[in-house]
Amino acid sequence: MRIPKSLKICGIITAVVIVTLIVTVLVLWLAVLKPKNPKITLQQVTLEHISLGSDFQINVTLGMLLTVKNPNHASFRYENTTAFVSYRGSPVAEAPIQEDTIPARGSRDISTDLFVDADSLVANAGFGEDVAARRLNFTSSTTLHGRAEVLNLFKMTATTYTTCVISVYIDTQNATSVCNSKFKY
């Protein structure tokens, strides 16, 4: 039995269209929609509160303002979470982060209060050395779980892992940070 010429042409055109669509989607995904790591910048750190308790406990609260820039073509909605801060490997602070959405190719300012356990900070063996150097280095780690939406069509779970090294300068009472982030679908 012979296949009609028109059916052969239809089959070839269909195969070419399918291959073209697959290649187009693959190129779009790899070139345009490929997840990129967000850029996180510490804008400011301010001393919000310091208190000395009746049993000589010291509590310090720092106000922090971070800017998160999302270079992806997907908006990212994340859940409530907590940033953990350590000083020379010992946990010294926690900062609550409220749920929010970072728009596609946009940025969002995130402000939070950092509750530092100053007793743990002072008890660290390297604290005196760092005070003498007039700089305290902290490490912050945060995991944001949420959903990414590409073109309001594709919704997928995504997670951002962020680690920041925060240097607080005692003399000038300001801070700088260097952050590394990984974005995973």
Short mmCIF file of N, CA and C in Angstrom, two decimals:
data_model
loop_
_atom_site.label_atom_id
_atom_site.label_comp_id
_atom_site.label_asym_id
_atom_site.label_seq_id
_atom_site.Cartn_x
_atom_site.Cartn_y
_atom_site.Cartn_z
N MET A 1 0.84 -1.18 0.00
CA MET A 1 0.00 0.00 0.00
C MET A 1 0.89 1.24 0.00
N ARG A 2 0.54 2.14 -0.84
CA ARG A 2 1.28 3.37 -1.02
C ARG A 2 0.67 4.50 -0.20
N ILE A 3 1.58 5.30 0.46
CA ILE A 3 1.11 6.47 1.23
C ILE A 3 1.01 7.64 0.27
N PRO A 4 -0.14 8.31 0.29
CA PRO A 4 -0.32 9.45 -0.62
C PRO A 4 0.74 10.53 -0.38
N LYS A 5 1.13 11.23 -1.44
CA LYS A 5 2.15 12.26 -1.39
C LYS A 5 1.75 13.38 -0.42
N SER A 6 0.49 13.75 -0.39
CA SER A 6 0.02 14.83 0.49
C SER A 6 0.17 14.44 1.97
N LEU A 7 -0.02 13.17 2.29
CA LEU A 7 0.13 12.69 3.67
C LEU A 7 1.60 12.73 4.08
N LYS A 8 2.50 12.38 3.15
CA LYS A 8 3.94 12.45 3.43
C LYS A 8 4.36 13.89 3.71
N ILE A 9 3.89 14.82 2.88
CA ILE A 9 4.23 16.24 3.07
C ILE A 9 3.69 16.74 4.40
N CYS A 10 2.48 16.38 4.74
CA CYS A 10 1.87 16.78 6.02
C CYS A 10 2.69 16.24 7.19
N GLY A 11 3.13 15.00 7.09
CA GLY A 11 3.95 14.39 8.15
C GLY A 11 5.28 15.09 8.30
N ILE A 12 5.92 15.43 7.18
CA ILE A 12 7.22 16.12 7.23
C ILE A 12 7.06 17.51 7.83
N ILE A 13 6.01 18.23 7.40
CA ILE A 13 5.77 19.58 7.94
C ILE A 13 5.48 19.51 9.43
N THR A 14 4.69 18.56 9.87
CA THR A 14 4.39 18.39 11.30
C THR A 14 5.67 18.10 12.09
N ALA A 15 6.52 17.23 11.58
CA ALA A 15 7.78 16.90 12.26
C ALA A 15 8.67 18.13 12.35
N VAL A 16 8.75 18.92 11.28
CA VAL A 16 9.58 20.13 11.29
C VAL A 16 9.04 21.14 12.30
N VAL A 17 7.71 21.30 12.35
CA VAL A 17 7.11 22.24 13.31
C VAL A 17 7.38 21.79 14.74
N ILE A 18 7.24 20.51 15.04
CA ILE A 18 7.49 20.00 16.39
C ILE A 18 8.95 20.20 16.78
N VAL A 19 9.88 19.86 15.89
CA VAL A 19 11.30 20.05 16.18
C VAL A 19 11.61 21.53 16.39
N THR A 20 11.03 22.40 15.55
CA THR A 20 11.24 23.85 15.70
C THR A 20 10.73 24.34 17.05
N LEU A 21 9.54 23.89 17.46
CA LEU A 21 9.00 24.28 18.77
C LEU A 21 9.89 23.81 19.90
N ILE A 22 10.37 22.58 19.83
CA ILE A 22 11.24 22.04 20.89
C ILE A 22 12.54 22.85 20.96
N VAL A 23 13.14 23.14 19.83
CA VAL A 23 14.38 23.92 19.81
C VAL A 23 14.13 25.33 20.33
N THR A 24 13.02 25.95 19.94
CA THR A 24 12.69 27.30 20.42
C THR A 24 12.52 27.33 21.92
N VAL A 25 11.76 26.39 22.46
CA VAL A 25 11.56 26.32 23.90
C VAL A 25 12.89 26.08 24.62
N LEU A 26 13.71 25.20 24.10
CA LEU A 26 15.01 24.91 24.69
C LEU A 26 15.91 26.13 24.68
N VAL A 27 15.96 26.85 23.57
CA VAL A 27 16.78 28.06 23.49
C VAL A 27 16.25 29.12 24.44
N LEU A 28 14.94 29.32 24.49
CA LEU A 28 14.36 30.28 25.43
C LEU A 28 14.72 29.92 26.87
N TRP A 29 14.60 28.66 27.21
CA TRP A 29 14.87 28.24 28.58
C TRP A 29 16.34 28.45 28.92
N LEU A 30 17.23 28.07 28.04
CA LEU A 30 18.67 28.16 28.33
C LEU A 30 19.21 29.59 28.24
N ALA A 31 18.65 30.40 27.35
CA ALA A 31 19.18 31.74 27.15
C ALA A 31 18.44 32.81 27.94
N VAL A 32 17.15 32.73 28.00
CA VAL A 32 16.36 33.81 28.60
C VAL A 32 15.80 33.43 29.96
N LEU A 33 15.18 32.29 30.05
CA LEU A 33 14.47 31.91 31.28
C LEU A 33 15.33 31.12 32.27
N LYS A 34 16.58 30.86 31.94
CA LYS A 34 17.45 30.12 32.85
C LYS A 34 17.56 30.87 34.18
N PRO A 35 17.36 30.16 35.29
CA PRO A 35 17.42 30.83 36.60
C PRO A 35 18.79 31.45 36.86
N LYS A 36 18.76 32.70 37.31
CA LYS A 36 19.98 33.41 37.68
C LYS A 36 19.92 33.70 39.17
N ASN A 37 21.08 33.78 39.79
CA ASN A 37 21.14 34.03 41.23
C ASN A 37 20.77 35.48 41.53
N PRO A 38 19.96 35.69 42.59
CA PRO A 38 19.62 37.07 42.96
C PRO A 38 20.84 37.79 43.54
N LYS A 39 20.81 39.12 43.46
CA LYS A 39 21.88 39.93 44.04
C LYS A 39 21.33 40.60 45.29
N ILE A 40 22.03 40.37 46.40
CA ILE A 40 21.58 40.90 47.69
C ILE A 40 22.60 41.91 48.18
N THR A 41 22.12 43.11 48.55
CA THR A 41 22.99 44.18 49.02
C THR A 41 22.50 44.68 50.37
N LEU A 42 23.41 44.77 51.32
CA LEU A 42 23.09 45.34 52.63
C LEU A 42 23.14 46.85 52.49
N GLN A 43 22.00 47.52 52.68
CA GLN A 43 21.95 48.97 52.52
C GLN A 43 22.37 49.71 53.79
N GLN A 44 21.87 49.23 54.94
CA GLN A 44 22.23 49.91 56.18
C GLN A 44 22.00 49.00 57.38
N VAL A 45 22.77 49.26 58.42
CA VAL A 45 22.60 48.60 59.71
C VAL A 45 22.57 49.72 60.74
N THR A 46 21.52 49.76 61.55
CA THR A 46 21.42 50.79 62.58
C THR A 46 21.18 50.14 63.94
N LEU A 47 21.69 50.76 64.98
CA LEU A 47 21.48 50.29 66.34
C LEU A 47 20.10 50.74 66.79
N GLU A 48 19.18 49.77 66.95
CA GLU A 48 17.81 50.09 67.32
C GLU A 48 17.61 50.11 68.84
N HIS A 49 18.25 49.16 69.54
CA HIS A 49 17.99 49.02 70.97
C HIS A 49 19.17 48.31 71.63
N ILE A 50 19.53 48.79 72.80
CA ILE A 50 20.51 48.11 73.63
C ILE A 50 20.03 48.19 75.07
N SER A 51 20.10 47.06 75.78
CA SER A 51 19.66 47.07 77.17
C SER A 51 20.54 46.16 78.00
N LEU A 52 20.65 46.51 79.26
CA LEU A 52 21.40 45.73 80.23
C LEU A 52 20.40 45.23 81.26
N GLY A 53 20.21 43.91 81.31
CA GLY A 53 19.25 43.31 82.22
C GLY A 53 19.75 43.30 83.66
N SER A 54 18.86 42.95 84.59
CA SER A 54 19.21 42.95 86.01
C SER A 54 20.27 41.91 86.35
N ASP A 55 20.38 40.85 85.56
CA ASP A 55 21.39 39.82 85.81
C ASP A 55 22.58 40.00 84.87
N PHE A 56 22.85 41.25 84.47
CA PHE A 56 23.98 41.64 83.62
C PHE A 56 23.95 40.99 82.23
N GLN A 57 22.76 40.69 81.72
CA GLN A 57 22.64 40.23 80.35
C GLN A 57 22.53 41.45 79.43
N ILE A 58 23.22 41.39 78.33
CA ILE A 58 23.19 42.48 77.36
C ILE A 58 22.39 42.01 76.15
N ASN A 59 21.43 42.84 75.74
CA ASN A 59 20.65 42.55 74.54
C ASN A 59 20.80 43.71 73.57
N VAL A 60 21.06 43.38 72.31
CA VAL A 60 21.26 44.39 71.28
C VAL A 60 20.33 44.07 70.11
N THR A 61 19.65 45.09 69.59
CA THR A 61 18.82 44.92 68.40
C THR A 61 19.35 45.86 67.32
N LEU A 62 19.65 45.28 66.17
CA LEU A 62 20.11 46.06 65.02
C LEU A 62 19.02 46.07 63.96
N GLY A 63 18.79 47.21 63.37
CA GLY A 63 17.86 47.30 62.25
C GLY A 63 18.64 47.13 60.96
N MET A 64 18.16 46.27 60.09
CA MET A 64 18.87 46.01 58.83
C MET A 64 17.94 46.27 57.65
N LEU A 65 18.50 46.85 56.60
CA LEU A 65 17.78 47.06 55.36
C LEU A 65 18.58 46.42 54.24
N LEU A 66 17.98 45.43 53.58
CA LEU A 66 18.61 44.71 52.48
C LEU A 66 17.85 45.00 51.19
N THR A 67 18.55 45.01 50.09
CA THR A 67 17.90 45.11 48.79
C THR A 67 18.18 43.82 48.03
N VAL A 68 17.10 43.18 47.57
CA VAL A 68 17.23 41.95 46.79
C VAL A 68 16.83 42.28 45.36
N LYS A 69 17.75 42.05 44.42
CA LYS A 69 17.48 42.28 43.00
C LYS A 69 17.28 40.94 42.33
N ASN A 70 16.13 40.76 41.70
CA ASN A 70 15.79 39.52 41.02
C ASN A 70 16.03 39.68 39.52
N PRO A 71 17.10 39.07 38.96
CA PRO A 71 17.39 39.23 37.54
C PRO A 71 16.60 38.27 36.64
N ASN A 72 15.76 37.44 37.23
CA ASN A 72 15.04 36.40 36.49
C ASN A 72 13.78 36.95 35.83
N HIS A 73 13.29 36.20 34.86
CA HIS A 73 12.03 36.52 34.21
C HIS A 73 10.85 35.89 34.95
N ALA A 74 11.10 35.47 36.17
CA ALA A 74 10.07 34.86 37.02
C ALA A 74 9.97 35.64 38.32
N SER A 75 8.75 35.94 38.74
CA SER A 75 8.59 36.54 40.06
C SER A 75 8.78 35.44 41.10
N PHE A 76 9.16 35.82 42.30
CA PHE A 76 9.44 34.84 43.34
C PHE A 76 8.69 35.25 44.61
N ARG A 77 7.77 34.40 45.02
CA ARG A 77 7.01 34.63 46.26
C ARG A 77 7.55 33.67 47.31
N TYR A 78 8.06 34.22 48.40
CA TYR A 78 8.66 33.39 49.44
C TYR A 78 7.86 33.47 50.73
N GLU A 79 8.04 32.46 51.56
CA GLU A 79 7.32 32.31 52.82
C GLU A 79 8.09 32.99 53.96
N ASN A 80 7.42 33.14 55.11
CA ASN A 80 8.10 33.64 56.30
C ASN A 80 9.29 32.74 56.61
N THR A 81 10.37 33.35 57.02
CA THR A 81 11.56 32.57 57.36
C THR A 81 12.39 33.32 58.39
N THR A 82 13.52 32.77 58.74
CA THR A 82 14.42 33.38 59.70
C THR A 82 15.84 33.33 59.14
N ALA A 83 16.53 34.46 59.28
CA ALA A 83 17.95 34.50 58.93
C ALA A 83 18.73 34.22 60.21
N PHE A 84 19.74 33.39 60.10
CA PHE A 84 20.57 33.04 61.25
C PHE A 84 21.93 33.69 61.09
N VAL A 85 22.42 34.30 62.17
CA VAL A 85 23.69 35.01 62.13
C VAL A 85 24.64 34.37 63.13
N SER A 86 25.87 34.16 62.67
CA SER A 86 26.88 33.59 63.56
C SER A 86 28.09 34.51 63.61
N TYR A 87 28.81 34.40 64.72
CA TYR A 87 30.04 35.15 64.92
C TYR A 87 31.14 34.14 65.24
N ARG A 88 32.10 34.03 64.34
CA ARG A 88 33.19 33.06 64.50
C ARG A 88 32.66 31.64 64.74
N GLY A 89 31.62 31.28 64.00
CA GLY A 89 31.07 29.93 64.06
C GLY A 89 30.04 29.69 65.14
N SER A 90 29.82 30.64 66.03
CA SER A 90 28.83 30.48 67.10
C SER A 90 27.58 31.30 66.78
N PRO A 91 26.39 30.71 66.93
CA PRO A 91 25.17 31.47 66.65
C PRO A 91 24.99 32.60 67.66
N VAL A 92 24.70 33.81 67.16
CA VAL A 92 24.53 34.96 68.04
C VAL A 92 23.26 35.75 67.76
N ALA A 93 22.58 35.48 66.65
CA ALA A 93 21.42 36.30 66.33
C ALA A 93 20.48 35.59 65.37
N GLU A 94 19.23 36.05 65.41
CA GLU A 94 18.20 35.61 64.48
C GLU A 94 17.44 36.84 64.00
N ALA A 95 17.03 36.80 62.75
CA ALA A 95 16.28 37.91 62.18
C ALA A 95 15.07 37.36 61.44
N PRO A 96 13.86 37.72 61.86
CA PRO A 96 12.68 37.26 61.13
C PRO A 96 12.55 37.98 59.79
N ILE A 97 12.15 37.24 58.77
CA ILE A 97 11.92 37.81 57.44
C ILE A 97 10.49 37.48 57.04
N GLN A 98 9.69 38.52 56.80
CA GLN A 98 8.28 38.36 56.48
C GLN A 98 8.11 37.97 55.01
N GLU A 99 7.08 37.16 54.75
CA GLU A 99 6.82 36.73 53.37
C GLU A 99 6.55 37.92 52.47
N ASP A 100 6.92 37.77 51.22
CA ASP A 100 6.77 38.85 50.26
C ASP A 100 6.96 38.28 48.85
N THR A 101 6.81 39.13 47.85
CA THR A 101 7.04 38.74 46.47
C THR A 101 8.05 39.69 45.86
N ILE A 102 9.03 39.12 45.18
CA ILE A 102 10.01 39.92 44.45
C ILE A 102 9.63 39.82 42.98
N PRO A 103 9.29 40.94 42.35
CA PRO A 103 8.81 40.87 40.97
C PRO A 103 9.89 40.42 39.99
N ALA A 104 9.46 39.91 38.86
CA ALA A 104 10.38 39.51 37.80
C ALA A 104 11.19 40.72 37.35
N ARG A 105 12.50 40.53 37.28
CA ARG A 105 13.45 41.57 36.86
C ARG A 105 13.28 42.85 37.66
N GLY A 106 12.92 42.71 38.93
CA GLY A 106 12.73 43.86 39.80
C GLY A 106 13.53 43.70 41.08
N SER A 107 13.29 44.59 42.00
CA SER A 107 13.99 44.50 43.29
C SER A 107 13.02 44.82 44.41
N ARG A 108 13.42 44.43 45.60
CA ARG A 108 12.58 44.64 46.77
C ARG A 108 13.49 44.96 47.95
N ASP A 109 13.11 45.97 48.74
CA ASP A 109 13.80 46.26 49.99
C ASP A 109 13.18 45.43 51.09
N ILE A 110 14.03 44.79 51.87
CA ILE A 110 13.57 43.98 52.99
C ILE A 110 14.18 44.55 54.25
N SER A 111 13.34 44.94 55.19
CA SER A 111 13.86 45.44 56.46
C SER A 111 13.50 44.43 57.55
N THR A 112 14.43 44.27 58.48
CA THR A 112 14.21 43.33 59.57
C THR A 112 15.02 43.77 60.78
N ASP A 113 14.64 43.28 61.92
CA ASP A 113 15.38 43.54 63.15
C ASP A 113 16.21 42.31 63.49
N LEU A 114 17.45 42.54 63.81
CA LEU A 114 18.39 41.48 64.14
C LEU A 114 18.60 41.50 65.64
N PHE A 115 18.18 40.43 66.33
CA PHE A 115 18.27 40.35 67.78
C PHE A 115 19.57 39.64 68.15
N VAL A 116 20.58 40.40 68.56
CA VAL A 116 21.91 39.86 68.85
C VAL A 116 22.00 39.48 70.32
N ASP A 117 22.43 38.25 70.58
CA ASP A 117 22.70 37.82 71.96
C ASP A 117 24.12 38.26 72.28
N ALA A 118 24.23 39.45 72.88
CA ALA A 118 25.54 40.04 73.12
C ALA A 118 26.38 39.21 74.09
N ASP A 119 25.73 38.49 74.98
CA ASP A 119 26.49 37.64 75.92
C ASP A 119 27.27 36.58 75.16
N SER A 120 26.66 35.96 74.16
CA SER A 120 27.35 34.96 73.34
C SER A 120 28.46 35.61 72.52
N LEU A 121 28.22 36.83 72.09
CA LEU A 121 29.21 37.57 71.32
C LEU A 121 30.44 37.86 72.17
N VAL A 122 30.23 38.39 73.36
CA VAL A 122 31.33 38.76 74.26
C VAL A 122 32.07 37.51 74.76
N ALA A 123 31.35 36.41 74.93
CA ALA A 123 31.96 35.18 75.44
C ALA A 123 32.87 34.51 74.43
N ASN A 124 32.79 34.88 73.16
CA ASN A 124 33.62 34.27 72.13
C ASN A 124 35.08 34.67 72.34
N ALA A 125 35.99 33.70 72.20
CA ALA A 125 37.42 33.93 72.46
C ALA A 125 38.02 35.00 71.56
N GLY A 126 37.51 35.19 70.36
CA GLY A 126 38.08 36.16 69.43
C GLY A 126 37.49 37.55 69.52
N PHE A 127 36.55 37.76 70.44
CA PHE A 127 35.86 39.05 70.52
C PHE A 127 36.83 40.19 70.84
N GLY A 128 37.71 40.01 71.81
CA GLY A 128 38.65 41.07 72.19
C GLY A 128 39.58 41.44 71.05
N GLU A 129 40.03 40.45 70.32
CA GLU A 129 40.91 40.68 69.17
C GLU A 129 40.18 41.49 68.10
N ASP A 130 38.90 41.17 67.85
CA ASP A 130 38.14 41.90 66.84
C ASP A 130 37.81 43.32 67.28
N VAL A 131 37.57 43.51 68.57
CA VAL A 131 37.30 44.86 69.09
C VAL A 131 38.57 45.71 68.94
N ALA A 132 39.72 45.10 69.23
CA ALA A 132 40.99 45.82 69.06
C ALA A 132 41.22 46.19 67.60
N ALA A 133 40.79 45.33 66.68
CA ALA A 133 40.91 45.62 65.24
C ALA A 133 39.81 46.57 64.77
N ARG A 134 38.86 46.88 65.64
CA ARG A 134 37.76 47.81 65.38
C ARG A 134 36.80 47.32 64.30
N ARG A 135 36.70 45.97 64.16
CA ARG A 135 35.79 45.39 63.16
C ARG A 135 35.29 44.04 63.64
N LEU A 136 33.98 43.84 63.53
CA LEU A 136 33.36 42.55 63.88
C LEU A 136 32.82 41.93 62.60
N ASN A 137 33.16 40.68 62.34
CA ASN A 137 32.68 39.98 61.15
C ASN A 137 31.64 38.94 61.54
N PHE A 138 30.50 39.02 60.90
CA PHE A 138 29.41 38.08 61.13
C PHE A 138 29.14 37.32 59.83
N THR A 139 28.55 36.14 59.96
CA THR A 139 28.11 35.37 58.80
C THR A 139 26.61 35.13 58.94
N SER A 140 25.88 35.49 57.90
CA SER A 140 24.43 35.32 57.90
C SER A 140 24.06 34.26 56.88
N SER A 141 23.13 33.39 57.24
CA SER A 141 22.64 32.40 56.28
C SER A 141 21.11 32.39 56.31
N THR A 142 20.55 32.38 55.12
CA THR A 142 19.09 32.43 54.96
C THR A 142 18.68 31.49 53.85
N THR A 143 17.59 30.78 54.08
CA THR A 143 16.99 29.93 53.05
C THR A 143 15.56 30.41 52.85
N LEU A 144 15.25 30.84 51.62
CA LEU A 144 13.90 31.28 51.29
C LEU A 144 13.23 30.22 50.42
N HIS A 145 12.14 29.66 50.94
CA HIS A 145 11.35 28.70 50.17
C HIS A 145 10.14 29.43 49.59
N GLY A 146 9.82 29.12 48.35
CA GLY A 146 8.67 29.79 47.76
C GLY A 146 8.32 29.23 46.40
N ARG A 147 7.63 30.06 45.62
CA ARG A 147 7.18 29.66 44.29
C ARG A 147 7.61 30.71 43.29
N ALA A 148 8.11 30.24 42.17
CA ALA A 148 8.46 31.12 41.05
C ALA A 148 7.39 31.00 39.98
N GLU A 149 7.01 32.14 39.41
CA GLU A 149 6.00 32.16 38.35
C GLU A 149 6.61 32.79 37.11
N VAL A 150 6.67 32.01 36.03
CA VAL A 150 7.21 32.49 34.76
C VAL A 150 6.05 32.83 33.85
N LEU A 151 5.97 34.12 33.47
CA LEU A 151 4.94 34.61 32.55
C LEU A 151 3.52 34.27 33.00
N ASN A 152 3.30 34.12 34.27
CA ASN A 152 2.01 33.74 34.86
C ASN A 152 1.46 32.44 34.28
N LEU A 153 2.31 31.64 33.67
CA LEU A 153 1.89 30.37 33.09
C LEU A 153 2.48 29.19 33.86
N PHE A 154 3.76 29.25 34.10
CA PHE A 154 4.45 28.14 34.75
C PHE A 154 4.73 28.50 36.20
N LYS A 155 4.28 27.66 37.10
CA LYS A 155 4.51 27.87 38.53
C LYS A 155 5.29 26.68 39.05
N MET A 156 6.39 26.98 39.73
CA MET A 156 7.21 25.90 40.25
C MET A 156 7.79 26.30 41.60
N THR A 157 8.05 25.30 42.43
CA THR A 157 8.67 25.60 43.71
C THR A 157 10.12 25.98 43.47
N ALA A 158 10.61 26.90 44.27
CA ALA A 158 11.98 27.38 44.13
C ALA A 158 12.52 27.71 45.52
N THR A 159 13.82 27.65 45.64
CA THR A 159 14.48 27.95 46.90
C THR A 159 15.71 28.80 46.62
N THR A 160 15.92 29.79 47.47
CA THR A 160 17.11 30.63 47.40
C THR A 160 17.92 30.41 48.67
N TYR A 161 19.19 30.10 48.48
CA TYR A 161 20.12 29.94 49.59
C TYR A 161 21.08 31.12 49.56
N THR A 162 21.18 31.85 50.67
CA THR A 162 22.02 33.04 50.71
C THR A 162 22.95 32.99 51.91
N THR A 163 24.20 33.32 51.67
CA THR A 163 25.19 33.46 52.74
C THR A 163 25.84 34.82 52.58
N CYS A 164 25.88 35.58 53.67
CA CYS A 164 26.50 36.91 53.64
C CYS A 164 27.57 37.01 54.71
N VAL A 165 28.66 37.67 54.37
CA VAL A 165 29.67 38.04 55.36
C VAL A 165 29.45 39.52 55.62
N ILE A 166 29.12 39.85 56.87
CA ILE A 166 28.80 41.23 57.25
C ILE A 166 29.92 41.73 58.15
N SER A 167 30.53 42.83 57.75
CA SER A 167 31.58 43.46 58.55
C SER A 167 31.02 44.72 59.18
N VAL A 168 31.04 44.79 60.51
CA VAL A 168 30.56 45.96 61.24
C VAL A 168 31.80 46.71 61.74
N TYR A 169 31.92 47.95 61.32
CA TYR A 169 33.06 48.78 61.70
C TYR A 169 32.69 49.61 62.91
N ILE A 170 33.45 49.44 63.98
CA ILE A 170 33.11 50.06 65.27
C ILE A 170 33.29 51.57 65.21
N ASP A 171 34.41 52.04 64.66
CA ASP A 171 34.69 53.48 64.67
C ASP A 171 33.69 54.29 63.86
N THR A 172 33.38 53.83 62.65
CA THR A 172 32.46 54.59 61.79
C THR A 172 31.00 54.18 61.99
N GLN A 173 30.76 53.14 62.76
CA GLN A 173 29.42 52.63 63.07
C GLN A 173 28.62 52.36 61.79
N ASN A 174 29.27 51.74 60.82
CA ASN A 174 28.56 51.31 59.62
C ASN A 174 28.94 49.87 59.32
N ALA A 175 28.34 49.33 58.28
CA ALA A 175 28.58 47.93 57.95
C ALA A 175 28.65 47.76 56.44
N THR A 176 29.38 46.73 56.03
CA THR A 176 29.42 46.34 54.63
C THR A 176 29.13 44.85 54.56
N SER A 177 28.76 44.38 53.38
CA SER A 177 28.48 42.96 53.25
C SER A 177 28.85 42.46 51.88
N VAL A 178 29.15 41.17 51.83
CA VAL A 178 29.37 40.46 50.57
C VAL A 178 28.49 39.23 50.65
N CYS A 179 27.57 39.11 49.70
CA CYS A 179 26.59 38.02 49.73
C CYS A 179 26.73 37.13 48.51
N ASN A 180 26.52 35.85 48.71
CA ASN A 180 26.46 34.87 47.64
C ASN A 180 25.12 34.16 47.72
N SER A 181 24.44 34.06 46.59
CA SER A 181 23.13 33.42 46.55
C SER A 181 23.09 32.35 45.48
N LYS A 182 22.29 31.34 45.74
CA LYS A 182 22.03 30.29 44.75
C LYS A 182 20.52 30.14 44.66
N PHE A 183 20.03 30.09 43.43
CA PHE A 183 18.60 29.98 43.17
C PHE A 183 18.36 28.63 42.53
N LYS A 184 17.50 27.81 43.12
CA LYS A 184 17.23 26.49 42.57
C LYS A 184 15.74 26.30 42.37
N TYR A 185 15.39 25.74 41.19
CA TYR A 185 14.01 25.35 40.91
C TYR A 185 13.82 23.94 41.38
#
